[in-house]
GROMACS .gro file of C-alpha atoms in nm:
model
  281
    1UNK     CA    1   1.558   6.577   0.005
    2UNK     CA    2   1.741   6.336   0.238
    3UNK     CA    3   2.084   6.199   0.135
    4UNK     CA    4   2.123   5.822   0.120
    5UNK     CA    5   2.191   5.689   0.473
    6UNK     CA    6   2.539   5.548   0.526
    7UNK     CA    7   2.388   5.236   0.687
    8UNK     CA    8   2.214   5.146   0.363
    9UNK     CA    9   2.534   5.177   0.163
   10UNK     CA   10   2.700   4.957   0.424
   11UNK     CA   11   2.420   4.700   0.388
   12UNK     CA   12   2.478   4.692   0.012
   13UNK     CA   13   2.854   4.646   0.056
   14UNK     CA   14   2.806   4.364   0.309
   15UNK     CA   15   2.577   4.173   0.071
   16UNK     CA   16   2.719   4.291  -0.261
   17UNK     CA   17   2.701   3.945  -0.418
   18UNK     CA   18   2.322   3.963  -0.393
   19UNK     CA   19   2.303   4.305  -0.562
   20UNK     CA   20   2.433   4.481  -0.871
   21UNK     CA   21   2.493   4.853  -0.840
   22UNK     CA   22   2.301   5.049  -1.103
   23UNK     CA   23   2.307   5.421  -1.022
   24UNK     CA   24   2.253   5.699  -0.773
   25UNK     CA   25   1.917   5.864  -0.829
   26UNK     CA   26   1.636   6.052  -0.657
   27UNK     CA   27   1.372   5.821  -0.512
   28UNK     CA   28   1.030   5.994  -0.490
   29UNK     CA   29   0.901   5.716  -0.265
   30UNK     CA   30   1.127   5.807   0.027
   31UNK     CA   31   1.246   6.156  -0.083
   32UNK     CA   32   1.607   6.042  -0.082
   33UNK     CA   33   1.906   6.072  -0.312
   34UNK     CA   34   1.963   5.700  -0.306
   35UNK     CA   35   2.156   5.409  -0.447
   36UNK     CA   36   1.960   5.200  -0.700
   37UNK     CA   37   2.055   4.833  -0.719
   38UNK     CA   38   1.946   4.527  -0.913
   39UNK     CA   39   1.859   4.237  -0.682
   40UNK     CA   40   1.975   3.897  -0.808
   41UNK     CA   41   1.783   3.733  -0.522
   42UNK     CA   42   1.458   3.903  -0.626
   43UNK     CA   43   1.524   3.803  -0.988
   44UNK     CA   44   1.549   3.436  -0.884
   45UNK     CA   45   1.241   3.458  -0.660
   46UNK     CA   46   1.031   3.607  -0.939
   47UNK     CA   47   1.154   3.343  -1.183
   48UNK     CA   48   1.042   3.069  -0.942
   49UNK     CA   49   0.709   3.243  -0.874
   50UNK     CA   50   0.620   3.285  -1.241
   51UNK     CA   51   0.756   2.954  -1.372
   52UNK     CA   52   0.416   2.783  -1.371
   53UNK     CA   53   0.211   3.083  -1.485
   54UNK     CA   54   0.015   3.065  -1.809
   55UNK     CA   55   0.191   3.371  -1.946
   56UNK     CA   56   0.444   3.452  -2.215
   57UNK     CA   57   0.813   3.490  -2.147
   58UNK     CA   58   0.802   3.857  -2.253
   59UNK     CA   59   0.545   3.928  -1.979
   60UNK     CA   60   0.755   3.747  -1.719
   61UNK     CA   61   1.066   3.942  -1.819
   62UNK     CA   62   0.874   4.270  -1.806
   63UNK     CA   63   0.739   4.181  -1.462
   64UNK     CA   64   1.086   4.094  -1.336
   65UNK     CA   65   1.220   4.430  -1.458
   66UNK     CA   66   0.942   4.652  -1.322
   67UNK     CA   67   0.962   4.484  -0.980
   68UNK     CA   68   1.340   4.524  -0.954
   69UNK     CA   69   1.587   4.815  -0.955
   70UNK     CA   70   1.545   4.877  -0.583
   71UNK     CA   71   1.613   5.188  -0.381
   72UNK     CA   72   1.842   5.074  -0.099
   73UNK     CA   73   1.694   5.334   0.136
   74UNK     CA   74   1.329   5.223   0.120
   75UNK     CA   75   1.345   4.911  -0.107
   76UNK     CA   76   1.087   5.059  -0.347
   77UNK     CA   77   1.107   4.907  -0.694
   78UNK     CA   78   1.105   5.080  -1.032
   79UNK     CA   79   0.726   5.052  -1.074
   80UNK     CA   80   0.663   5.214  -0.736
   81UNK     CA   81   0.896   5.503  -0.815
   82UNK     CA   82   0.723   5.561  -1.150
   83UNK     CA   83   0.384   5.559  -0.979
   84UNK     CA   84   0.505   5.803  -0.714
   85UNK     CA   85   0.656   6.030  -0.979
   86UNK     CA   86   0.327   6.033  -1.171
   87UNK     CA   87   0.131   6.133  -0.860
   88UNK     CA   88   0.375   6.415  -0.789
   89UNK     CA   89   0.355   6.541  -1.147
   90UNK     CA   90  -0.026   6.542  -1.141
   91UNK     CA   91  -0.023   6.735  -0.813
   92UNK     CA   92   0.237   6.981  -0.943
   93UNK     CA   93   0.514   6.887  -0.700
   94UNK     CA   94   0.882   6.815  -0.758
   95UNK     CA   95   0.938   6.597  -0.451
   96UNK     CA   96   0.742   6.390  -0.202
   97UNK     CA   97   0.855   6.639   0.063
   98UNK     CA   98   0.666   6.906  -0.131
   99UNK     CA   99   0.357   6.682  -0.129
  100UNK     CA  100   0.386   6.642   0.248
  101UNK     CA  101   0.414   7.016   0.298
  102UNK     CA  102   0.101   7.074   0.089
  103UNK     CA  103  -0.093   6.813   0.286
  104UNK     CA  104   0.007   6.987   0.609
  105UNK     CA  105  -0.075   7.337   0.488
  106UNK     CA  106  -0.384   7.288   0.265
  107UNK     CA  107  -0.687   7.170   0.467
  108UNK     CA  108  -0.886   7.110   0.147
  109UNK     CA  109  -0.634   6.867  -0.008
  110UNK     CA  110  -0.626   6.495   0.079
  111UNK     CA  111  -0.482   6.171  -0.061
  112UNK     CA  112  -0.582   5.808  -0.007
  113UNK     CA  113  -0.346   5.517  -0.070
  114UNK     CA  114  -0.504   5.171  -0.064
  115UNK     CA  115  -0.196   5.022   0.104
  116UNK     CA  116  -0.009   5.119   0.417
  117UNK     CA  117   0.268   5.355   0.300
  118UNK     CA  118   0.360   5.146  -0.002
  119UNK     CA  119   0.412   5.426  -0.253
  120UNK     CA  120   0.508   5.719  -0.030
  121UNK     CA  121   0.716   5.620   0.272
  122UNK     CA  122   0.836   5.941   0.437
  123UNK     CA  123   0.771   6.021   0.801
  124UNK     CA  124   0.626   6.362   0.717
  125UNK     CA  125   0.337   6.193   0.534
  126UNK     CA  126   0.284   5.935   0.806
  127UNK     CA  127   0.228   6.220   1.050
  128UNK     CA  128  -0.031   6.390   0.827
  129UNK     CA  129  -0.398   6.294   0.886
  130UNK     CA  130  -0.491   6.401   0.530
  131UNK     CA  131  -0.270   6.126   0.387
  132UNK     CA  132  -0.492   5.824   0.453
  133UNK     CA  133  -0.380   5.464   0.410
  134UNK     CA  134  -0.549   5.128   0.457
  135UNK     CA  135  -0.512   4.753   0.407
  136UNK     CA  136  -0.764   4.473   0.360
  137UNK     CA  137  -0.725   4.297   0.697
  138UNK     CA  138  -1.062   4.152   0.804
  139UNK     CA  139  -1.392   4.097   0.619
  140UNK     CA  140  -1.624   4.224   0.893
  141UNK     CA  141  -1.454   4.529   1.049
  142UNK     CA  142  -1.430   4.779   0.765
  143UNK     CA  143  -1.352   5.133   0.873
  144UNK     CA  144  -1.191   5.012   1.197
  145UNK     CA  145  -0.825   5.032   1.290
  146UNK     CA  146  -0.657   4.693   1.333
  147UNK     CA  147  -0.297   4.680   1.452
  148UNK     CA  148  -0.259   5.050   1.383
  149UNK     CA  149  -0.384   5.027   1.022
  150UNK     CA  150  -0.726   5.118   0.888
  151UNK     CA  151  -0.918   4.818   0.749
  152UNK     CA  152  -1.093   4.879   0.414
  153UNK     CA  153  -1.223   4.684   0.117
  154UNK     CA  154  -1.199   4.852  -0.222
  155UNK     CA  155  -1.540   4.704  -0.305
  156UNK     CA  156  -1.717   4.884  -0.016
  157UNK     CA  157  -1.513   5.179   0.111
  158UNK     CA  158  -1.640   5.346   0.428
  159UNK     CA  159  -1.534   5.702   0.336
  160UNK     CA  160  -1.794   5.969   0.252
  161UNK     CA  161  -1.853   6.078  -0.107
  162UNK     CA  162  -1.607   6.329  -0.255
  163UNK     CA  163  -1.342   6.274   0.013
  164UNK     CA  164  -1.009   6.270  -0.176
  165UNK     CA  165  -0.823   6.460  -0.446
  166UNK     CA  166  -0.611   6.155  -0.532
  167UNK     CA  167  -0.658   5.780  -0.483
  168UNK     CA  168  -0.349   5.561  -0.532
  169UNK     CA  169  -0.367   5.191  -0.620
  170UNK     CA  170  -0.052   4.984  -0.663
  171UNK     CA  171  -0.115   4.646  -0.833
  172UNK     CA  172  -0.450   4.594  -0.660
  173UNK     CA  173  -0.724   4.570  -0.923
  174UNK     CA  174  -0.607   4.236  -1.060
  175UNK     CA  175  -0.691   4.098  -0.714
  176UNK     CA  176  -1.042   4.235  -0.653
  177UNK     CA  177  -1.331   4.003  -0.731
  178UNK     CA  178  -1.571   4.275  -0.846
  179UNK     CA  179  -1.382   4.535  -1.046
  180UNK     CA  180  -1.702   4.726  -1.127
  181UNK     CA  181  -1.780   4.783  -0.759
  182UNK     CA  182  -1.419   4.876  -0.689
  183UNK     CA  183  -1.400   5.137  -0.964
  184UNK     CA  184  -1.737   5.277  -0.865
  185UNK     CA  185  -1.620   5.310  -0.504
  186UNK     CA  186  -1.302   5.488  -0.613
  187UNK     CA  187  -1.507   5.725  -0.826
  188UNK     CA  188  -1.749   5.784  -0.538
  189UNK     CA  189  -1.481   5.885  -0.285
  190UNK     CA  190  -1.291   6.105  -0.532
  191UNK     CA  191  -1.373   6.472  -0.548
  192UNK     CA  192  -1.493   6.603  -0.885
  193UNK     CA  193  -1.187   6.636  -1.105
  194UNK     CA  194  -0.989   6.404  -0.876
  195UNK     CA  195  -0.736   6.148  -0.999
  196UNK     CA  196  -0.718   5.771  -0.963
  197UNK     CA  197  -0.352   5.681  -1.021
  198UNK     CA  198  -0.271   5.312  -1.039
  199UNK     CA  199  -0.066   5.028  -1.175
  200UNK     CA  200  -0.168   4.678  -1.281
  201UNK     CA  201   0.054   4.419  -1.450
  202UNK     CA  202  -0.029   4.410  -1.823
  203UNK     CA  203   0.042   4.112  -2.050
  204UNK     CA  204   0.072   4.276  -2.391
  205UNK     CA  205   0.052   3.937  -2.564
  206UNK     CA  206  -0.317   3.931  -2.464
  207UNK     CA  207  -0.550   4.128  -2.689
  208UNK     CA  208  -0.823   4.120  -2.425
  209UNK     CA  209  -0.819   4.098  -2.047
  210UNK     CA  210  -0.881   3.742  -1.927
  211UNK     CA  211  -1.088   3.662  -1.618
  212UNK     CA  212  -0.919   3.386  -1.416
  213UNK     CA  213  -1.169   3.358  -1.131
  214UNK     CA  214  -1.499   3.501  -1.008
  215UNK     CA  215  -1.714   3.497  -0.698
  216UNK     CA  216  -2.012   3.261  -0.717
  217UNK     CA  217  -2.282   3.173  -0.468
  218UNK     CA  218  -2.063   2.901  -0.321
  219UNK     CA  219  -1.743   3.104  -0.313
  220UNK     CA  220  -1.461   3.144  -0.562
  221UNK     CA  221  -1.513   2.982  -0.901
  222UNK     CA  222  -1.193   2.918  -1.093
  223UNK     CA  223  -1.209   2.977  -1.467
  224UNK     CA  224  -0.838   2.902  -1.506
  225UNK     CA  225  -0.576   2.745  -1.282
  226UNK     CA  226  -0.520   2.960  -0.971
  227UNK     CA  227  -0.234   3.211  -0.976
  228UNK     CA  228  -0.107   3.378  -0.660
  229UNK     CA  229   0.099   3.697  -0.647
  230UNK     CA  230   0.332   3.784  -0.363
  231UNK     CA  231   0.177   3.990  -0.086
  232UNK     CA  232   0.331   4.193   0.196
  233UNK     CA  233   0.030   4.134   0.425
  234UNK     CA  234  -0.050   3.765   0.371
  235UNK     CA  235   0.233   3.511   0.354
  236UNK     CA  236   0.009   3.283   0.150
  237UNK     CA  237  -0.003   3.537  -0.136
  238UNK     CA  238  -0.310   3.689  -0.298
  239UNK     CA  239  -0.528   3.540  -0.572
  240UNK     CA  240  -0.530   3.689  -0.922
  241UNK     CA  241  -0.885   3.736  -1.054
  242UNK     CA  242  -0.781   3.866  -1.397
  243UNK     CA  243  -0.489   3.902  -1.633
  244UNK     CA  244  -0.496   4.246  -1.790
  245UNK     CA  245  -0.426   4.261  -2.163
  246UNK     CA  246  -0.376   4.537  -2.416
  247UNK     CA  247  -0.730   4.660  -2.346
  248UNK     CA  248  -0.644   4.739  -1.982
  249UNK     CA  249  -0.719   5.112  -2.012
  250UNK     CA  250  -1.062   5.031  -2.157
  251UNK     CA  251  -1.129   4.779  -1.879
  252UNK     CA  252  -1.039   5.044  -1.621
  253UNK     CA  253  -1.257   5.315  -1.778
  254UNK     CA  254  -1.618   5.391  -1.689
  255UNK     CA  255  -1.866   5.652  -1.810
  256UNK     CA  256  -1.762   5.983  -1.660
  257UNK     CA  257  -1.444   5.819  -1.532
  258UNK     CA  258  -1.209   5.761  -1.828
  259UNK     CA  259  -0.870   5.599  -1.779
  260UNK     CA  260  -0.555   5.657  -1.982
  261UNK     CA  261  -0.241   5.443  -1.993
  262UNK     CA  262   0.108   5.590  -1.978
  263UNK     CA  263   0.387   5.348  -2.069
  264UNK     CA  264   0.679   5.497  -1.878
  265UNK     CA  265   1.035   5.391  -1.960
  266UNK     CA  266   1.274   5.353  -1.670
  267UNK     CA  267   1.637   5.452  -1.685
  268UNK     CA  268   1.757   5.094  -1.704
  269UNK     CA  269   1.547   4.939  -1.983
  270UNK     CA  270   1.242   4.860  -1.773
  271UNK     CA  271   0.892   4.977  -1.865
  272UNK     CA  272   0.597   5.022  -1.630
  273UNK     CA  273   0.246   5.124  -1.727
  274UNK     CA  274   0.084   5.381  -1.501
  275UNK     CA  275  -0.289   5.438  -1.547
  276UNK     CA  276  -0.466   5.765  -1.471
  277UNK     CA  277  -0.840   5.787  -1.423
  278UNK     CA  278  -1.004   6.125  -1.379
  279UNK     CA  279  -1.346   6.183  -1.228
  280UNK     CA  280  -1.561   6.421  -1.428
  281UNK     CA  281  -1.568   6.768  -1.274
   0.00000   0.00000   0.00000
């Protein structure tokens, strides 16, 4: 475990009006004993982003909490740390350093994250070929490397069947047009008994998941007014195809591929749901 770098503490002190110190804690995203802070700037940005959304105030507050409480070493939020912790627990590891050591030493074990080092951000994993990451970068070059990152679509993955022990999705499935294809592709590339570990934002005021948009013959058909989430790849944001409700676990389950929801409480009053799907052995 790496101690919090002095430069990150210095960055916090230089901009302390923008942050509120919360605690020192272990961050499983970057394998660091780190400072956790609450970002007032992020709080304001999320309030502006969600102001026009057709969603309840409780959902907006929940979203603001799960996306905050940042690790000053890697800037991972509370939701990301809970997702990383869940993956480590499922794999039987105490730290992300332990996960990296297993990936280096066990040639039969492999992990796929559908974003480029979003959930685990340590150099030891980046150097391991059995920790595979990708982004959706171009619609006609799937399986290729673009700008140093593998290009994949969750609706048509290019990996062989039974490739991975774990697939990690972080707030992705609300943005895919065809969730059935996406879940089938995840199931296909998982080994028997493998885990799909993911998060999606859940509006618990909704009894049922609501479709906001769909793909038609002429392109995107909007069923409700468009909503865009922030995106680290595209400055324009990314379209939301569905708002998950209290039936999210059911929506994410398929025959032979059930999904369970774990509502995990953070240390600071925040709650993030982490979903675990398991492919039948």
